[in-house]
Coordinates of C-alpha atoms in Angstrom, one line a residue:
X1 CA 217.3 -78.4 -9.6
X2 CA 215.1 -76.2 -12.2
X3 CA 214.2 -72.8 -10.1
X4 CA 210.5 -71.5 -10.7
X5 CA 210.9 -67.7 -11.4
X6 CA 207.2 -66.7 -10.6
X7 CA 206.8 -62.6 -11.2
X8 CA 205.4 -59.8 -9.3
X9 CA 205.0 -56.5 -11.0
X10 CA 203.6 -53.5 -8.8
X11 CA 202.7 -50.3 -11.0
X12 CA 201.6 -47.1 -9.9
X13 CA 202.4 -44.9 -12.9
X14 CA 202.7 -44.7 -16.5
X15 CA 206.4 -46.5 -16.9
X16 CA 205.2 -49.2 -14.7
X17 CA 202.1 -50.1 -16.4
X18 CA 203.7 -49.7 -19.9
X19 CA 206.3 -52.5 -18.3
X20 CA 203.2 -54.9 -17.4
X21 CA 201.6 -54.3 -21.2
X22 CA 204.6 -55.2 -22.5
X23 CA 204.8 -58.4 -20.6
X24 CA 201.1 -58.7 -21.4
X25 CA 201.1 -58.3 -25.2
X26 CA 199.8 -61.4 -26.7
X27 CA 198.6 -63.1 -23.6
X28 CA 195.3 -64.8 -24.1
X29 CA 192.2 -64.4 -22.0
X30 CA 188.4 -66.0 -21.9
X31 CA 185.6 -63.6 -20.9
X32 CA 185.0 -66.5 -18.0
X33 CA 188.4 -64.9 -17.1
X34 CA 186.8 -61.4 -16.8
X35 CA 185.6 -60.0 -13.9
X36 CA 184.7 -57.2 -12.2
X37 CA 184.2 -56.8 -8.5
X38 CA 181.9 -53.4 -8.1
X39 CA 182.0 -53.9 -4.3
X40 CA 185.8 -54.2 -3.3
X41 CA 186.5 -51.8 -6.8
X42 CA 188.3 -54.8 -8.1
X43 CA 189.0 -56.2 -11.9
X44 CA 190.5 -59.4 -12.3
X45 CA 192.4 -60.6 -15.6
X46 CA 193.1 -64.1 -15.8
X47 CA 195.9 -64.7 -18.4
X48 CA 197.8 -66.8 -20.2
X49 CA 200.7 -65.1 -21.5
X50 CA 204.4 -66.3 -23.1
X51 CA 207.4 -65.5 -20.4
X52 CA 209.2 -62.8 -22.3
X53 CA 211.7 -62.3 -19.2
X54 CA 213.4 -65.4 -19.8
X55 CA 215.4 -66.4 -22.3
X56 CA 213.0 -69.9 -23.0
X57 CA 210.8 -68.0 -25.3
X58 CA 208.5 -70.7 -26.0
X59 CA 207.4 -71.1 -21.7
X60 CA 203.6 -69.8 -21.3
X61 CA 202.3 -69.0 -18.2
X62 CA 199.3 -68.1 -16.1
X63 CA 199.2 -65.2 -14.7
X64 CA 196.6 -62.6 -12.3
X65 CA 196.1 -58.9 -13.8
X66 CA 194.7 -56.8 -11.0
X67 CA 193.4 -53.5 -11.3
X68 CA 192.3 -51.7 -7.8
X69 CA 190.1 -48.5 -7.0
X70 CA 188.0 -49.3 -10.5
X71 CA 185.0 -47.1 -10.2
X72 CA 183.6 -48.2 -13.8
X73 CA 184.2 -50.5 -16.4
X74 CA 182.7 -50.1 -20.0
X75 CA 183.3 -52.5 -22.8
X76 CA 182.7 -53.0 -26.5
X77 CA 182.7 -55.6 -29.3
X78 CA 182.9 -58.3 -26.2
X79 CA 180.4 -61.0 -26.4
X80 CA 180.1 -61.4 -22.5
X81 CA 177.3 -64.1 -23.6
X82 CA 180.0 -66.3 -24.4
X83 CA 182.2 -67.4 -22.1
X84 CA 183.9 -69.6 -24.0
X85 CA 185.2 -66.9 -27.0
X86 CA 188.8 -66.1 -26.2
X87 CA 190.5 -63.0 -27.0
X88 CA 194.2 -61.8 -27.6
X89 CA 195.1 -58.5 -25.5
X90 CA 197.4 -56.6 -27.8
X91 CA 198.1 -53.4 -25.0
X92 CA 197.2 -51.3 -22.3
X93 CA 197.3 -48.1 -22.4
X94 CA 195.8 -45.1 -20.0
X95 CA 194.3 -41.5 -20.4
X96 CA 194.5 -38.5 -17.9
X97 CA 190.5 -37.0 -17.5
X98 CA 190.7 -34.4 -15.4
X99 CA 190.9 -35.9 -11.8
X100 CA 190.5 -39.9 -13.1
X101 CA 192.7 -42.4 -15.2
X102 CA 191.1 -44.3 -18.0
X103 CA 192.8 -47.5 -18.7
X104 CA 192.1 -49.1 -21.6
X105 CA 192.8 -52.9 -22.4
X106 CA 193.0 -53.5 -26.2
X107 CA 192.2 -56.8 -27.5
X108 CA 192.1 -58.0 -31.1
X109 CA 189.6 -57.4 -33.2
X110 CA 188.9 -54.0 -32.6
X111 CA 187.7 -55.2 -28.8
X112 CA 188.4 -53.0 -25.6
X113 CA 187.4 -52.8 -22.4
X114 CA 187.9 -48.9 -19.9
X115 CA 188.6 -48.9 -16.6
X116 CA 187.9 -45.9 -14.5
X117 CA 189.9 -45.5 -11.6
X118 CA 191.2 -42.6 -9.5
X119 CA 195.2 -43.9 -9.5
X120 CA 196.9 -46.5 -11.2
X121 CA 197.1 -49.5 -9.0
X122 CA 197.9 -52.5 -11.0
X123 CA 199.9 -55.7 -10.3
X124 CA 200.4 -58.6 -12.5
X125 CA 201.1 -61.8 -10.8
X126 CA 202.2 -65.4 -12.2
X127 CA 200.3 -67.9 -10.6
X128 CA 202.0 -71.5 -12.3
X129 CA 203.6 -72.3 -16.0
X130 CA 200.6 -73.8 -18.1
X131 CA 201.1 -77.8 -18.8
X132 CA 201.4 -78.4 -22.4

């Protein structure tokens, strides 16, 4: 019987968010997969990234990137007109301003998108292994 290993990763501070960009790095994502609750201070990732914490190297996966208590999200060089274009996120990384964190999601070609949030609250979730 083949076990489904489906992860749940919980970060609240810098080492635990560096662990989810890790696991992130390279995972694609449509900017139909993009959104931004404003009411519940919610943004969703949809992703499709490769299972690095196996040894099958080659498994891709879907997988939920949640960030909570986003108060505002700027982005730039993302045509949100098309929700077709897919992009490539290469790492997430985060600033200290004075009382607020600014997480920023780098994506190929020279693409980003800021969160600003009051903590780091971010969980990345696999939802099923994508059918080839």
């Amino acid at each position: 019987m083949d076990k489904k290993y489906l992860a749940k990763i919980i970060a609240s501070d810098n080492e635990g968010l560096q662990m989810i960009s890790a696991y992130s790095a390279g995972a694609k994502v449509k900017v139909s997969d993009i959104k931004y609750l404003s009411e519940n201070k919610v943004f969703l990732l949809s992703i499709e990234r490769t299972k690095i914490e196996t040894d099958q190297e080659d498994k891709k996966i879907n997988s939920i990137c949640r960030f909570d208590c986003v108060d505002k999200v700027k982005s730039k060089n993302i045509d949100q007109g098309n929700s077709k274009l897919s992009l490539e996120l290469i790492a997430i990384d985060y600033l200290k301003n004075n009382d607020d964190y600014e997480i920023n999601l780098i994506f190929n070609n020279n693409s980003h998108i800021a969160l600003t949030t009051e903590a780091i609250e971010v969980r990345l979730e696999d939802q099923n292994e994508v059918k080839e």
